[in-house]
PDB file of C-alpha atoms in Angstrom:
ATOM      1  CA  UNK Z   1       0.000   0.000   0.000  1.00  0.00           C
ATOM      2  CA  UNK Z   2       1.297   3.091  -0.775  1.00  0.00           C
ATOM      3  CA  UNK Z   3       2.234   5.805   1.810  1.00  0.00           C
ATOM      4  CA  UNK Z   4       1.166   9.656   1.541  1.00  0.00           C
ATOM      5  CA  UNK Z   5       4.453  10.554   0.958  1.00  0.00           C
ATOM      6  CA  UNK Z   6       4.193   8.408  -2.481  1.00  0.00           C
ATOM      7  CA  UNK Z   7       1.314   9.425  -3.598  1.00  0.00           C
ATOM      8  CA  UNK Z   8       1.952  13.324  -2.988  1.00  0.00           C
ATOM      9  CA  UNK Z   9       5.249  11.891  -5.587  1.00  0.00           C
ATOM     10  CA  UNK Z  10       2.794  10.258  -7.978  1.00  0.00           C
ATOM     11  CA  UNK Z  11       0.508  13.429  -8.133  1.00  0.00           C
ATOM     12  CA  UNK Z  12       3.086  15.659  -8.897  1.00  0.00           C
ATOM     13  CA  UNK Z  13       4.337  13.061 -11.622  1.00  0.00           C
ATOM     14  CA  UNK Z  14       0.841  12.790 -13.239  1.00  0.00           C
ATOM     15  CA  UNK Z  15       0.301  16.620 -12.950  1.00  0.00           C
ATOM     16  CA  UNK Z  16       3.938  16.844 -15.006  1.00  0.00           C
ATOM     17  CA  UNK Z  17       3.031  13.705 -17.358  1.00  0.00           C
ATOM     18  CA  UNK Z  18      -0.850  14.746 -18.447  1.00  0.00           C
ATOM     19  CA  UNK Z  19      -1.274  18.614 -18.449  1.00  0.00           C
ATOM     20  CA  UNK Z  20       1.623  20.221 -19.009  1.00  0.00           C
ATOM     21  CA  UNK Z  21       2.424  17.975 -21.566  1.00  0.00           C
ATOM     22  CA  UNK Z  22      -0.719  18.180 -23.198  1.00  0.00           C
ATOM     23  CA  UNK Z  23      -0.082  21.952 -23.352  1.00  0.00           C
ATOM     24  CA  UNK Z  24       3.596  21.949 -24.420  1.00  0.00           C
ATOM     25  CA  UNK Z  25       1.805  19.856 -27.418  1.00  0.00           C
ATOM     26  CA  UNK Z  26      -0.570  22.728 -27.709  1.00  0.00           C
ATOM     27  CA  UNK Z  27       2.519  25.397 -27.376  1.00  0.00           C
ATOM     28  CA  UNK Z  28       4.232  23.555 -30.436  1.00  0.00           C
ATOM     29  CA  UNK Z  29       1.078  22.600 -32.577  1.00  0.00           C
ATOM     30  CA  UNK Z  30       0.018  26.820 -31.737  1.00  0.00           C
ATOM     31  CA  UNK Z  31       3.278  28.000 -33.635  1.00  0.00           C
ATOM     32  CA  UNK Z  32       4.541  25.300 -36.016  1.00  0.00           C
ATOM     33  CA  UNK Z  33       1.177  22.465 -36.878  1.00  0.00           C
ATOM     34  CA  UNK Z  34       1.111  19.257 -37.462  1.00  0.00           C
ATOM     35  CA  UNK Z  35       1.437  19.486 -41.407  1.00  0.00           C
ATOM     36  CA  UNK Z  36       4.315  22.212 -41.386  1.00  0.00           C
ATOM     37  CA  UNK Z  37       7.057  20.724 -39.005  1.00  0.00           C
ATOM     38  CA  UNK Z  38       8.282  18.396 -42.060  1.00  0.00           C
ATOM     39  CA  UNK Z  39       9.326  21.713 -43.516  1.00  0.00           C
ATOM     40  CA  UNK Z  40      11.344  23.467 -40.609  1.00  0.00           C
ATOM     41  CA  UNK Z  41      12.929  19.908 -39.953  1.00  0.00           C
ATOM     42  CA  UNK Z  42      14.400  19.309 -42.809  1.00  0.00           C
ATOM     43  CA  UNK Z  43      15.625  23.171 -42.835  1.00  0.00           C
ATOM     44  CA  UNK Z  44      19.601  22.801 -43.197  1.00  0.00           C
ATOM     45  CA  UNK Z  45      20.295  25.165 -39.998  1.00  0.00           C
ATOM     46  CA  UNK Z  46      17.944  23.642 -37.888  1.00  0.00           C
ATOM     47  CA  UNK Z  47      17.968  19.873 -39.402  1.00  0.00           C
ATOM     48  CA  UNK Z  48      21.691  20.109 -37.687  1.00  0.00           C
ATOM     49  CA  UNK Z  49      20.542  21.761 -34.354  1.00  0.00           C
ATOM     50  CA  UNK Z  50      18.007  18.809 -33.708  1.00  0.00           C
ATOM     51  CA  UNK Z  51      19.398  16.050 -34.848  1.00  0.00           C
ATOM     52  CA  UNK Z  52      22.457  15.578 -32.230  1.00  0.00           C
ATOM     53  CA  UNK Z  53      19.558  15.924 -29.654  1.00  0.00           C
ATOM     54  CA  UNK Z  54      17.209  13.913 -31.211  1.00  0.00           C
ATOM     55  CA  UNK Z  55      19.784  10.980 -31.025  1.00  0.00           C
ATOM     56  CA  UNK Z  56      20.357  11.459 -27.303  1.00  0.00           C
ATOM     57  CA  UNK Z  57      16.755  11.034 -26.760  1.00  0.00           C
ATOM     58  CA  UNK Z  58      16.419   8.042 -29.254  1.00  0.00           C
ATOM     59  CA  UNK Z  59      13.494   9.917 -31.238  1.00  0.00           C
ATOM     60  CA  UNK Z  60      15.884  10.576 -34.363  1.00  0.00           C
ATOM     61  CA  UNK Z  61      13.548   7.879 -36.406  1.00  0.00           C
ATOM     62  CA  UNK Z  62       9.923   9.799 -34.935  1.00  0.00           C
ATOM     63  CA  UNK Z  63      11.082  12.596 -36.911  1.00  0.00           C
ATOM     64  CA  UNK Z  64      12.964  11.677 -39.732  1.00  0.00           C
ATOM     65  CA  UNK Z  65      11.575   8.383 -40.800  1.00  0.00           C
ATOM     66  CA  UNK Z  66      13.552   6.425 -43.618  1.00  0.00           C
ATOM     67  CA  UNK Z  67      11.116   7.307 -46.025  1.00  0.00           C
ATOM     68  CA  UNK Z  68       8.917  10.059 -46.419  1.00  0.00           C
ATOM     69  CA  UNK Z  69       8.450  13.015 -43.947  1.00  0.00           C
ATOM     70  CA  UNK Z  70       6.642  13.280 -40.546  1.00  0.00           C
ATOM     71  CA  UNK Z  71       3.216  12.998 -40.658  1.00  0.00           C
ATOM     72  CA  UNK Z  72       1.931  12.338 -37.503  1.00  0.00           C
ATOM     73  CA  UNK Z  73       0.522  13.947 -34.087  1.00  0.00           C
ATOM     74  CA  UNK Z  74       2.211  15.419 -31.581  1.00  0.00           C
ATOM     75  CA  UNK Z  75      -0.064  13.803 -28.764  1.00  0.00           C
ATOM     76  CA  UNK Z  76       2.135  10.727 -28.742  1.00  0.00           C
ATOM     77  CA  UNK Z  77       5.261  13.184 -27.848  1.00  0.00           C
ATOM     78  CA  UNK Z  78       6.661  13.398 -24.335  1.00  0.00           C
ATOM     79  CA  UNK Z  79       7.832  16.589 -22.660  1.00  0.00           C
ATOM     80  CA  UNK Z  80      11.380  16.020 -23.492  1.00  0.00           C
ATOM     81  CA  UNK Z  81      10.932  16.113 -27.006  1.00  0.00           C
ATOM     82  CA  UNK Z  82       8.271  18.740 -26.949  1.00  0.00           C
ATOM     83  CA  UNK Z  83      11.060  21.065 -25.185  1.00  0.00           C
ATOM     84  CA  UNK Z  84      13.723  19.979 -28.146  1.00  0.00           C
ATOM     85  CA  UNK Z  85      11.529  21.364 -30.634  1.00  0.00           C
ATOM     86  CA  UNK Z  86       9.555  24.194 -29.185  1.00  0.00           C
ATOM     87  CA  UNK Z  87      13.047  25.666 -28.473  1.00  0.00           C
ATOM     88  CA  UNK Z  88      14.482  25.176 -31.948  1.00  0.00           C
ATOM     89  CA  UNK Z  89      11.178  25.560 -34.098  1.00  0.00           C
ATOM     90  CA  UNK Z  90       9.201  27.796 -32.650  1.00  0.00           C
ATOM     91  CA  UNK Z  91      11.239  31.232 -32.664  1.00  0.00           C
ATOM     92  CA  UNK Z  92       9.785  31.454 -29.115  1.00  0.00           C
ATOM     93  CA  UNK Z  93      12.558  34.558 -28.088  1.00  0.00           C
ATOM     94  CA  UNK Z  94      14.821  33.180 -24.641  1.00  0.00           C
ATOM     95  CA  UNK Z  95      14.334  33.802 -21.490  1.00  0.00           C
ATOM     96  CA  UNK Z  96      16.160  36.619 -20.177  1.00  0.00           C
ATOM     97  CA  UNK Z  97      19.019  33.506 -18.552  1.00  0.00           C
ATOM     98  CA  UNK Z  98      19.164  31.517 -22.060  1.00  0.00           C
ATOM     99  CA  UNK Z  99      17.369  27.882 -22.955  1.00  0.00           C
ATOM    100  CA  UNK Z 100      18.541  25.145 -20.929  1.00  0.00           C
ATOM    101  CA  UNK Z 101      19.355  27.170 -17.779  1.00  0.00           C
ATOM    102  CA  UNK Z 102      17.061  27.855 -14.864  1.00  0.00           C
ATOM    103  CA  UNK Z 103      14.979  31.430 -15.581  1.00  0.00           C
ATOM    104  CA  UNK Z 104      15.428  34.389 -13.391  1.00  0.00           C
ATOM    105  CA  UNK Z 105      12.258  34.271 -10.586  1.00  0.00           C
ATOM    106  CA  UNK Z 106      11.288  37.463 -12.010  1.00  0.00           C
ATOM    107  CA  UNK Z 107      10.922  36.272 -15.257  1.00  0.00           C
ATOM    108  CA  UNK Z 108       7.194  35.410 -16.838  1.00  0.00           C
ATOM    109  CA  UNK Z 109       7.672  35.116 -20.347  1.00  0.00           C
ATOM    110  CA  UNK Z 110       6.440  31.637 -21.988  1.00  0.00           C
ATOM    111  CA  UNK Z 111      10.225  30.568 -22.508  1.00  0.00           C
ATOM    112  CA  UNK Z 112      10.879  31.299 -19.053  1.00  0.00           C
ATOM    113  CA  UNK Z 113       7.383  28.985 -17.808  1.00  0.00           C
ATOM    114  CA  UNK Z 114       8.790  26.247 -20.302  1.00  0.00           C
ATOM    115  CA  UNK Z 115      11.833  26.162 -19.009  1.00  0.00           C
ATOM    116  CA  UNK Z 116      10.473  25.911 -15.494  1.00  0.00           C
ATOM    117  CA  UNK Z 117       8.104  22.732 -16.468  1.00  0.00           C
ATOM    118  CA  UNK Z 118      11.171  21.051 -18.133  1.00  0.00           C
ATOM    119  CA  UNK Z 119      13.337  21.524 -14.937  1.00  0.00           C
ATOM    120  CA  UNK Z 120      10.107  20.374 -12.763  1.00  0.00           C
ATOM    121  CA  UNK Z 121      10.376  17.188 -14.741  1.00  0.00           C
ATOM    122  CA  UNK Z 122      13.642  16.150 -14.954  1.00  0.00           C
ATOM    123  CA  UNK Z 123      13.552  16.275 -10.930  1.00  0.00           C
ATOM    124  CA  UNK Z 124      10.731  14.244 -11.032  1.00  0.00           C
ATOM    125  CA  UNK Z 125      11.500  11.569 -13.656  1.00  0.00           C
ATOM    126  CA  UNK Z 126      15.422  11.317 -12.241  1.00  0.00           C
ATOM    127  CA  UNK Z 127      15.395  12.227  -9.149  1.00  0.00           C
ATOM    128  CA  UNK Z 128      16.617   9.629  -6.601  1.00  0.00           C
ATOM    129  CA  UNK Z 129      13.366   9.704  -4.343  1.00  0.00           C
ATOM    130  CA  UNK Z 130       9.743   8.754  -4.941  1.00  0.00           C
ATOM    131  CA  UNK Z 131       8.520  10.790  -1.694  1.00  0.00           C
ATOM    132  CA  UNK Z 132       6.599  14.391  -1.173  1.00  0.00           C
ATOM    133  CA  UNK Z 133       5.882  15.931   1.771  1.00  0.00           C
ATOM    134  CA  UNK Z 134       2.583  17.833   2.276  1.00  0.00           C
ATOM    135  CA  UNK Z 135       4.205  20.743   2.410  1.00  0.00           C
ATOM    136  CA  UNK Z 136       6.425  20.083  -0.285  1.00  0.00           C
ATOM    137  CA  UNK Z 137       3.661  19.112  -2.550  1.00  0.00           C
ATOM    138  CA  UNK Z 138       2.171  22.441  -1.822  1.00  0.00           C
ATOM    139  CA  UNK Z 139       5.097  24.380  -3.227  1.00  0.00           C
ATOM    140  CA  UNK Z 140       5.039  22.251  -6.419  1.00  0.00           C
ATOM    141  CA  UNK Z 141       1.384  22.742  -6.792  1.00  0.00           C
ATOM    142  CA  UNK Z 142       1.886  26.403  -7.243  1.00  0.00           C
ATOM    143  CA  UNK Z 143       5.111  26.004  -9.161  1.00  0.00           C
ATOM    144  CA  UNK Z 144       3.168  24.085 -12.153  1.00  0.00           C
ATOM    145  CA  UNK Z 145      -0.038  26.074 -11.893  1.00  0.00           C
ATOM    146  CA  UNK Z 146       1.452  29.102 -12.332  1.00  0.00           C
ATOM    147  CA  UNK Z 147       3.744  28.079 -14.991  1.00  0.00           C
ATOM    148  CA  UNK Z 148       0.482  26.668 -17.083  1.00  0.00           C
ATOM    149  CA  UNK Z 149      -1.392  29.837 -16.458  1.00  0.00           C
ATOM    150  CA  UNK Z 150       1.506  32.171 -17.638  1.00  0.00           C
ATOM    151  CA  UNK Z 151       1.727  29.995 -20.345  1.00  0.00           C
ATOM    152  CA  UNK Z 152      -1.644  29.888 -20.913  1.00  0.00           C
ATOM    153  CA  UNK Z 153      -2.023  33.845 -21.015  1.00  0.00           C
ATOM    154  CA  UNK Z 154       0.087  34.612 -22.836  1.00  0.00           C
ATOM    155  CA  UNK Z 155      -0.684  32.592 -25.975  1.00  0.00           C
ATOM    156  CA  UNK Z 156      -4.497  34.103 -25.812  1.00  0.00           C
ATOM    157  CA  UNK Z 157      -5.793  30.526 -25.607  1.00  0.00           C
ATOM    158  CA  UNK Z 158      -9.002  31.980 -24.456  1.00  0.00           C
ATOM    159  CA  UNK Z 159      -9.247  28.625 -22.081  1.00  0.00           C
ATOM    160  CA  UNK Z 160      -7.873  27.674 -18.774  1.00  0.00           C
ATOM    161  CA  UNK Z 161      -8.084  23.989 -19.860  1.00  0.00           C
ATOM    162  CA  UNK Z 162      -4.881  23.057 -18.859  1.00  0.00           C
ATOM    163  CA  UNK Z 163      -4.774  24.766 -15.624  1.00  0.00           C
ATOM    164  CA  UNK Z 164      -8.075  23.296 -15.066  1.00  0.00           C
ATOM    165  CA  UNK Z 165      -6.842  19.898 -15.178  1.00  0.00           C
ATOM    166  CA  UNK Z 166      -4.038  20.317 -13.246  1.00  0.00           C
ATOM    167  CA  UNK Z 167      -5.638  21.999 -10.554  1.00  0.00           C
ATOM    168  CA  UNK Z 168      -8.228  18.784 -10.767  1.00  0.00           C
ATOM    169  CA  UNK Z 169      -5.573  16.428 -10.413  1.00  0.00           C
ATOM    170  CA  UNK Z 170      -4.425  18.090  -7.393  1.00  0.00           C
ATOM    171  CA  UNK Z 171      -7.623  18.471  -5.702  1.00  0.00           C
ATOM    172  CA  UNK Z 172      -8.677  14.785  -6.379  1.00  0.00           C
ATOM    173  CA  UNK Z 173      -5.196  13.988  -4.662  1.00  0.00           C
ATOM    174  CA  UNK Z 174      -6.107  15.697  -1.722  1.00  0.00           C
ATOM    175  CA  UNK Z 175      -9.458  14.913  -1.492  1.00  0.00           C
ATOM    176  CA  UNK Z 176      -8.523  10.766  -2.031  1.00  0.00           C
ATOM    177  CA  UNK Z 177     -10.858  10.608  -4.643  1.00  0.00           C
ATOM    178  CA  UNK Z 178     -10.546   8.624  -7.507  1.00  0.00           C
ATOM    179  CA  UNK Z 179      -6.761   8.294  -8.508  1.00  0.00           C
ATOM    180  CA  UNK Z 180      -6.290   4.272  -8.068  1.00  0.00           C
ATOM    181  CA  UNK Z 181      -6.072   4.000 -11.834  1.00  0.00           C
ATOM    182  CA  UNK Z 182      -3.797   7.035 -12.439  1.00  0.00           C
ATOM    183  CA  UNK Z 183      -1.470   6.195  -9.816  1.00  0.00           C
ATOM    184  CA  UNK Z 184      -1.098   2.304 -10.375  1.00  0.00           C
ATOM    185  CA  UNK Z 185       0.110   4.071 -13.966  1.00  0.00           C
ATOM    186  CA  UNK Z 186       2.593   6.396 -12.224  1.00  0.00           C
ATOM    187  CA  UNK Z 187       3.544   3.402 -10.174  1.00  0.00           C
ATOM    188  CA  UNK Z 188       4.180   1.160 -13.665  1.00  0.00           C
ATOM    189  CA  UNK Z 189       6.258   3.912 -15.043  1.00  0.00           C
ATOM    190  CA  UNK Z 190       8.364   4.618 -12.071  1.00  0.00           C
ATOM    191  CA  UNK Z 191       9.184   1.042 -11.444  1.00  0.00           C
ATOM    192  CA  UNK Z 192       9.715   0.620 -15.792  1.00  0.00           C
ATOM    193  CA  UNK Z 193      12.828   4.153 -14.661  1.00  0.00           C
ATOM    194  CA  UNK Z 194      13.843   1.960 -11.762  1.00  0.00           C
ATOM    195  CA  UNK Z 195      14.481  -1.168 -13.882  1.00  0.00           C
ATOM    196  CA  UNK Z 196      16.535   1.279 -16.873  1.00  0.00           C
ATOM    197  CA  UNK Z 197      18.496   2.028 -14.202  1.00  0.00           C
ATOM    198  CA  UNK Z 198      19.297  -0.899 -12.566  1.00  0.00           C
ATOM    199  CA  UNK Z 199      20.551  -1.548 -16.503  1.00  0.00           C
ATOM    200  CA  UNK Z 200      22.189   1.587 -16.346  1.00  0.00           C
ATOM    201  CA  UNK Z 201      24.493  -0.011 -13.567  1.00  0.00           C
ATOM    202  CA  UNK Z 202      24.946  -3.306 -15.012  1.00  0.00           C
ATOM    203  CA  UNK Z 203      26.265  -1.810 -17.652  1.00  0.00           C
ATOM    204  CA  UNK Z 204      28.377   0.271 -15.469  1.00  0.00           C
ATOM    205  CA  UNK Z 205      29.021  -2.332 -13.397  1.00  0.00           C
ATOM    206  CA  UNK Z 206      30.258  -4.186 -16.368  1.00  0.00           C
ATOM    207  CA  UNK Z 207      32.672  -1.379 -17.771  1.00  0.00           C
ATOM    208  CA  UNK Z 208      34.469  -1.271 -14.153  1.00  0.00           C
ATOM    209  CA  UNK Z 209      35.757  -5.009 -14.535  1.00  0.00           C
ATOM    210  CA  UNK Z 210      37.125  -4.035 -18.061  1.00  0.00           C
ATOM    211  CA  UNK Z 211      38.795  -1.872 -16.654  1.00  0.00           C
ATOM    212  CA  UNK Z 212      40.297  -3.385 -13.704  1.00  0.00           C
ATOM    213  CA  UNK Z 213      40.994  -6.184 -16.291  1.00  0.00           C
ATOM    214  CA  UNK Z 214      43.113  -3.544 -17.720  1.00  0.00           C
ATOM    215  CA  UNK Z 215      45.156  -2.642 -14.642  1.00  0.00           C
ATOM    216  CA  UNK Z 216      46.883  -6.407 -13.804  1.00  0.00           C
ATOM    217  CA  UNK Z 217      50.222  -4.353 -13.610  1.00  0.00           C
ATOM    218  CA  UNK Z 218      48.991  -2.266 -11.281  1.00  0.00           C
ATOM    219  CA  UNK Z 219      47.508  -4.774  -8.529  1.00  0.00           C
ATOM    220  CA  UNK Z 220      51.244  -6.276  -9.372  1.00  0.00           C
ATOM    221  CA  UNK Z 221      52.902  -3.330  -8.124  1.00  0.00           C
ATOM    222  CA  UNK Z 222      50.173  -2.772  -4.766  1.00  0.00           C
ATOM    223  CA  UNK Z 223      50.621  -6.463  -4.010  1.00  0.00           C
ATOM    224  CA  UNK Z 224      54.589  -5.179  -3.419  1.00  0.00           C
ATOM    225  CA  UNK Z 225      53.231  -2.436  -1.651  1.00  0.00           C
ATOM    226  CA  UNK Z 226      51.402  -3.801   0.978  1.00  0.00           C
ATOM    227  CA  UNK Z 227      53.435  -5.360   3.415  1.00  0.00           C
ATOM    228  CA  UNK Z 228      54.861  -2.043   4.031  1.00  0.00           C
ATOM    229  CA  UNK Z 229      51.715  -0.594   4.289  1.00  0.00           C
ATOM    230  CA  UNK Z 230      50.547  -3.083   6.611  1.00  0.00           C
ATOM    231  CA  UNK Z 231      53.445  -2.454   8.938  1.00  0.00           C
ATOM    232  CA  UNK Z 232      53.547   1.628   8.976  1.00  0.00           C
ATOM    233  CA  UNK Z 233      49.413   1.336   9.366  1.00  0.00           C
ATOM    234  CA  UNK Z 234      49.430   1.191  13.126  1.00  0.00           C
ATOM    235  CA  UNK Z 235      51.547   3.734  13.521  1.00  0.00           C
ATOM    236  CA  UNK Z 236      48.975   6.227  11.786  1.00  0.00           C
ATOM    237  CA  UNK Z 237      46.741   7.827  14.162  1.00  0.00           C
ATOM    238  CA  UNK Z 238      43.495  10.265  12.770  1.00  0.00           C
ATOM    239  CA  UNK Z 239      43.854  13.877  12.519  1.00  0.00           C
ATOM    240  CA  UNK Z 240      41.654  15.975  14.252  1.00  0.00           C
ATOM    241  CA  UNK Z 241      40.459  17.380  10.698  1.00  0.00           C
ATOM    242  CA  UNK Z 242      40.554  13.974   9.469  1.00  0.00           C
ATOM    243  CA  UNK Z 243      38.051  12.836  12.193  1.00  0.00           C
ATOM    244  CA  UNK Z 244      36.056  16.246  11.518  1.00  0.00           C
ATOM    245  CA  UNK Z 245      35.893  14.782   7.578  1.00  0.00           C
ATOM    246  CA  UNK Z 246      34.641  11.200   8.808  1.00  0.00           C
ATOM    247  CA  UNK Z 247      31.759  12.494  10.702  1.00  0.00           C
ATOM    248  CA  UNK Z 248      30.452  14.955   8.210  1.00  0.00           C
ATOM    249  CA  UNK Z 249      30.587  11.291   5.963  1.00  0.00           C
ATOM    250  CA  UNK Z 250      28.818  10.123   8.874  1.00  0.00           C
ATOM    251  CA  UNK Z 251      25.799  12.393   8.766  1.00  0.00           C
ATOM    252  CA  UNK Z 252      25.690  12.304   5.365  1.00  0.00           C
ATOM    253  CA  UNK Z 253      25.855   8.272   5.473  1.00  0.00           C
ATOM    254  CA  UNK Z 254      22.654   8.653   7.550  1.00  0.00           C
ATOM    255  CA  UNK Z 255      20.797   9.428   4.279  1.00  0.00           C
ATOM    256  CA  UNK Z 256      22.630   6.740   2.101  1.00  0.00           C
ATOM    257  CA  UNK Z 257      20.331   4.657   0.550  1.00  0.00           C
ATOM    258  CA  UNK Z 258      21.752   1.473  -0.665  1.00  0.00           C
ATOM    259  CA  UNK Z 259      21.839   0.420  -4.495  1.00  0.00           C
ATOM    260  CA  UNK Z 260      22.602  -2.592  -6.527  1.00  0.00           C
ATOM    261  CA  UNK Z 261      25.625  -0.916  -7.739  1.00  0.00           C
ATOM    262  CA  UNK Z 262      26.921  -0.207  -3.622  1.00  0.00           C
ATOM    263  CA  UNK Z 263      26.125  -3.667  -2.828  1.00  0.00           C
ATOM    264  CA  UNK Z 264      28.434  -5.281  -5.838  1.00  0.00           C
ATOM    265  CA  UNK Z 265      31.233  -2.309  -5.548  1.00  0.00           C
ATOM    266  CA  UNK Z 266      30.824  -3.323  -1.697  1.00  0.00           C
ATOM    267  CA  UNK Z 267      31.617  -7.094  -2.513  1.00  0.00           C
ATOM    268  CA  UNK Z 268      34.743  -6.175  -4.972  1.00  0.00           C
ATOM    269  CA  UNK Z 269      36.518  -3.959  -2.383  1.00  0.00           C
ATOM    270  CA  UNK Z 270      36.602  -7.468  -0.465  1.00  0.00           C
ATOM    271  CA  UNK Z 271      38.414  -9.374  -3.306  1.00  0.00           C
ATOM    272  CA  UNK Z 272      40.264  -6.765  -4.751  1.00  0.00           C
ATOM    273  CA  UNK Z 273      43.185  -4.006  -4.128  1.00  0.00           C
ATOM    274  CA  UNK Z 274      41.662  -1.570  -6.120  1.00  0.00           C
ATOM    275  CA  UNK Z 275      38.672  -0.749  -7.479  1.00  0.00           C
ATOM    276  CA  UNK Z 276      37.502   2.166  -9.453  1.00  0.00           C
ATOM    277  CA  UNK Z 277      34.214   3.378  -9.340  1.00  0.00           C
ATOM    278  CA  UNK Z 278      33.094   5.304 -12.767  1.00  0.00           C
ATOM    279  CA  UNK Z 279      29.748   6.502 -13.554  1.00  0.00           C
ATOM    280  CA  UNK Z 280      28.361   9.846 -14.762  1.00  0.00           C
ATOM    281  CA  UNK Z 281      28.052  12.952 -12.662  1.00  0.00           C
ATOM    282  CA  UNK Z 282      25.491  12.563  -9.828  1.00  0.00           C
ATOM    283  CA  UNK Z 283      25.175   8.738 -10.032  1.00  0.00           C
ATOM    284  CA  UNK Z 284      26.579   8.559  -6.567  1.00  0.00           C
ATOM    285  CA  UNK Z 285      30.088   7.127  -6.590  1.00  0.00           C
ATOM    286  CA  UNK Z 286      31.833   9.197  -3.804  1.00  0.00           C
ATOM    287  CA  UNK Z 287      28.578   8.667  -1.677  1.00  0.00           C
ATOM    288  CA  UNK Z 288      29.061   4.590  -2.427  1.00  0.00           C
ATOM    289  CA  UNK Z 289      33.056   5.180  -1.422  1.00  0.00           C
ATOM    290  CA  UNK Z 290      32.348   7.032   1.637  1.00  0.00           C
ATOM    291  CA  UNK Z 291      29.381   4.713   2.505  1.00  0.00           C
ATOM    292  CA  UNK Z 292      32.088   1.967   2.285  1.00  0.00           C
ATOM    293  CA  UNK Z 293      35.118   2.854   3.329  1.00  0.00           C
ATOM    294  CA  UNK Z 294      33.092   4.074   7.088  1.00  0.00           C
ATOM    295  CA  UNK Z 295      32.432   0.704   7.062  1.00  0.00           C
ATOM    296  CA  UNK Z 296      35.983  -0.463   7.023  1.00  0.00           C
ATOM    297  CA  UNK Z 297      36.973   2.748   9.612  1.00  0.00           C
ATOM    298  CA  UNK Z 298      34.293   0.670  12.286  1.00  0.00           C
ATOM    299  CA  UNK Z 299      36.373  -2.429  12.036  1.00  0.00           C
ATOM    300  CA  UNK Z 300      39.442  -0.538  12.645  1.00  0.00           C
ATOM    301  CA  UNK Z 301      41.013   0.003   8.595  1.00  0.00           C
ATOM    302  CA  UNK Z 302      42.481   2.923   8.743  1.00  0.00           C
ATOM    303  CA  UNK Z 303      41.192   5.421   6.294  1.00  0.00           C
ATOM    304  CA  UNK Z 304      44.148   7.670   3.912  1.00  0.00           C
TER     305      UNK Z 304
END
């Protein structure tokens, strides 16, 4: 059963996933429709603009298939893609900060608003945590209704559909009314993230013992090392800085939430000298190091 915490998580994900990327849709189908894009794609300029980002998010074949031109709907696009080609398409003018950096707070034009959603749902979709406080959910509420009413008003859209269904989304959330079906969905697609990720490490996983297959000579050379090592070690006593360091690891350790990747890094360190821990920026490796190597410092390793 799922807690409040999750489903104030969910809300915010359906609120993200439904209407704001219904409008987005509306944003790009308001400047460039449905029948014209196949004419600003294959625009030289742009055409090399979108294409490096179109491969990124695997969608190079939705727009460019092998024959023919694009002549579909955008209500099968997701907000990522929407954002790639509202920003390149449209001639929507930046936001006072540039696209693809977080808008000034006093900024309310429609870039600025897009921006804002796109941010609001790359926490969401990659964020490591699936909970929301009350509270918390009330700040996010505002953030996205006010984004799809600025967005809203300024395109003269003469509706408030948009905002209409967010706000309903929200209010059905608080009111427990009705959301089994939409948040079983949420559930199915944050479980469907959990498992690309768990491939994500696997195949992370996998490129650290290439590696380490690649540095024989160096275990070689530490295997020399360590009987030295082993006979200075108890003559090194901790710092006073260096025992400041361990217990801001500490408190941060209190908030370490273990992953598949910690657990098999955890099991290497035990049959191996060295072991190098790659990923990409924010993925956690110093957290899994630090998480580890406190574990070691309680059985009396000494930490350098």
């Amino acid at each position: 059963m799922t807690t409040k915490e999750e489903r104030n998580f969910m809300t915010v994900r359906l609120a993200l996933d439904k209407p704001c990327t219904k409008l987005l849709q509306e944003v790009l189908r308001h400047y460039v429709p449905e029948k014209n894009i196949h004419m600003l794609l294959n625009d030289p300029a742009r055409k090399r603009n979108i294409i490096p980002v179109l491969r990124k998010l695997k969608q190079e074949t939705t727009l460019y298939p092998r024959t023919g031109v694009f002549n579909g709907s955008y209500a099968d696009f997701d907000l990522s893609l929407l954002y790639v080609l509202i920003r390149n398409l449209t001639g929507i003018p930046n936001h006072t900060t540039g696209w693809g950096n977080a808008p000034d707070s006093m900024d309310n034009s429609t870039a600025a608003n897009i921006e804002r959603i796109r941010i609001l749902r790359n926490k969401y979709a990659h964020g490591s945590t699936s909970h929301l406080t009350n509270k918390e959910l009330k700040k996010e509420r505002k953030n996205i209704i006010s984004c799809i009413h600025g967005i809203e008003r300024k395109l003269h859209l003469n509706s408030t559909q948009f905002e209409d269904a967010a706000e309903a989304i929200f209010k059905a959330a608080k009111e427990h009314e009705n959301l089994g079906e939409h948040l079983t969905k949420c559930q199915d697609e944050i479980r469907t993230m959990q498992k690309r990720q768990d491939e994500h490490e696997n195949h992370l996983l996998k490129k650290t013992e290439e590696i380490q297959g690649d540095i024989l000579n160096v275990h070689e050379r530490l295997n020399e090392l360590e009987k030295p090592l082993q006979k200075n070690t108890g003559k090194l006593q901790e710092t006073e800085y260096e025992k400041s360091i361990f217990s801001q690891w500490q408190e941060d350790d209190d908030f370490f939430v273990s992953t598949k990747a910690a657990k098999n890094v955890g099991k290497m360190v035990e049959t191996n000298n060295l072991v190098l821990v790659t990923g990409h920026s924010g993925s956690g490796k110093s957290a899994i190091i630090q998480h580890i190597a406190l574990q070691y410092r309680g059985h009396g390793w000494i930490i350098v």
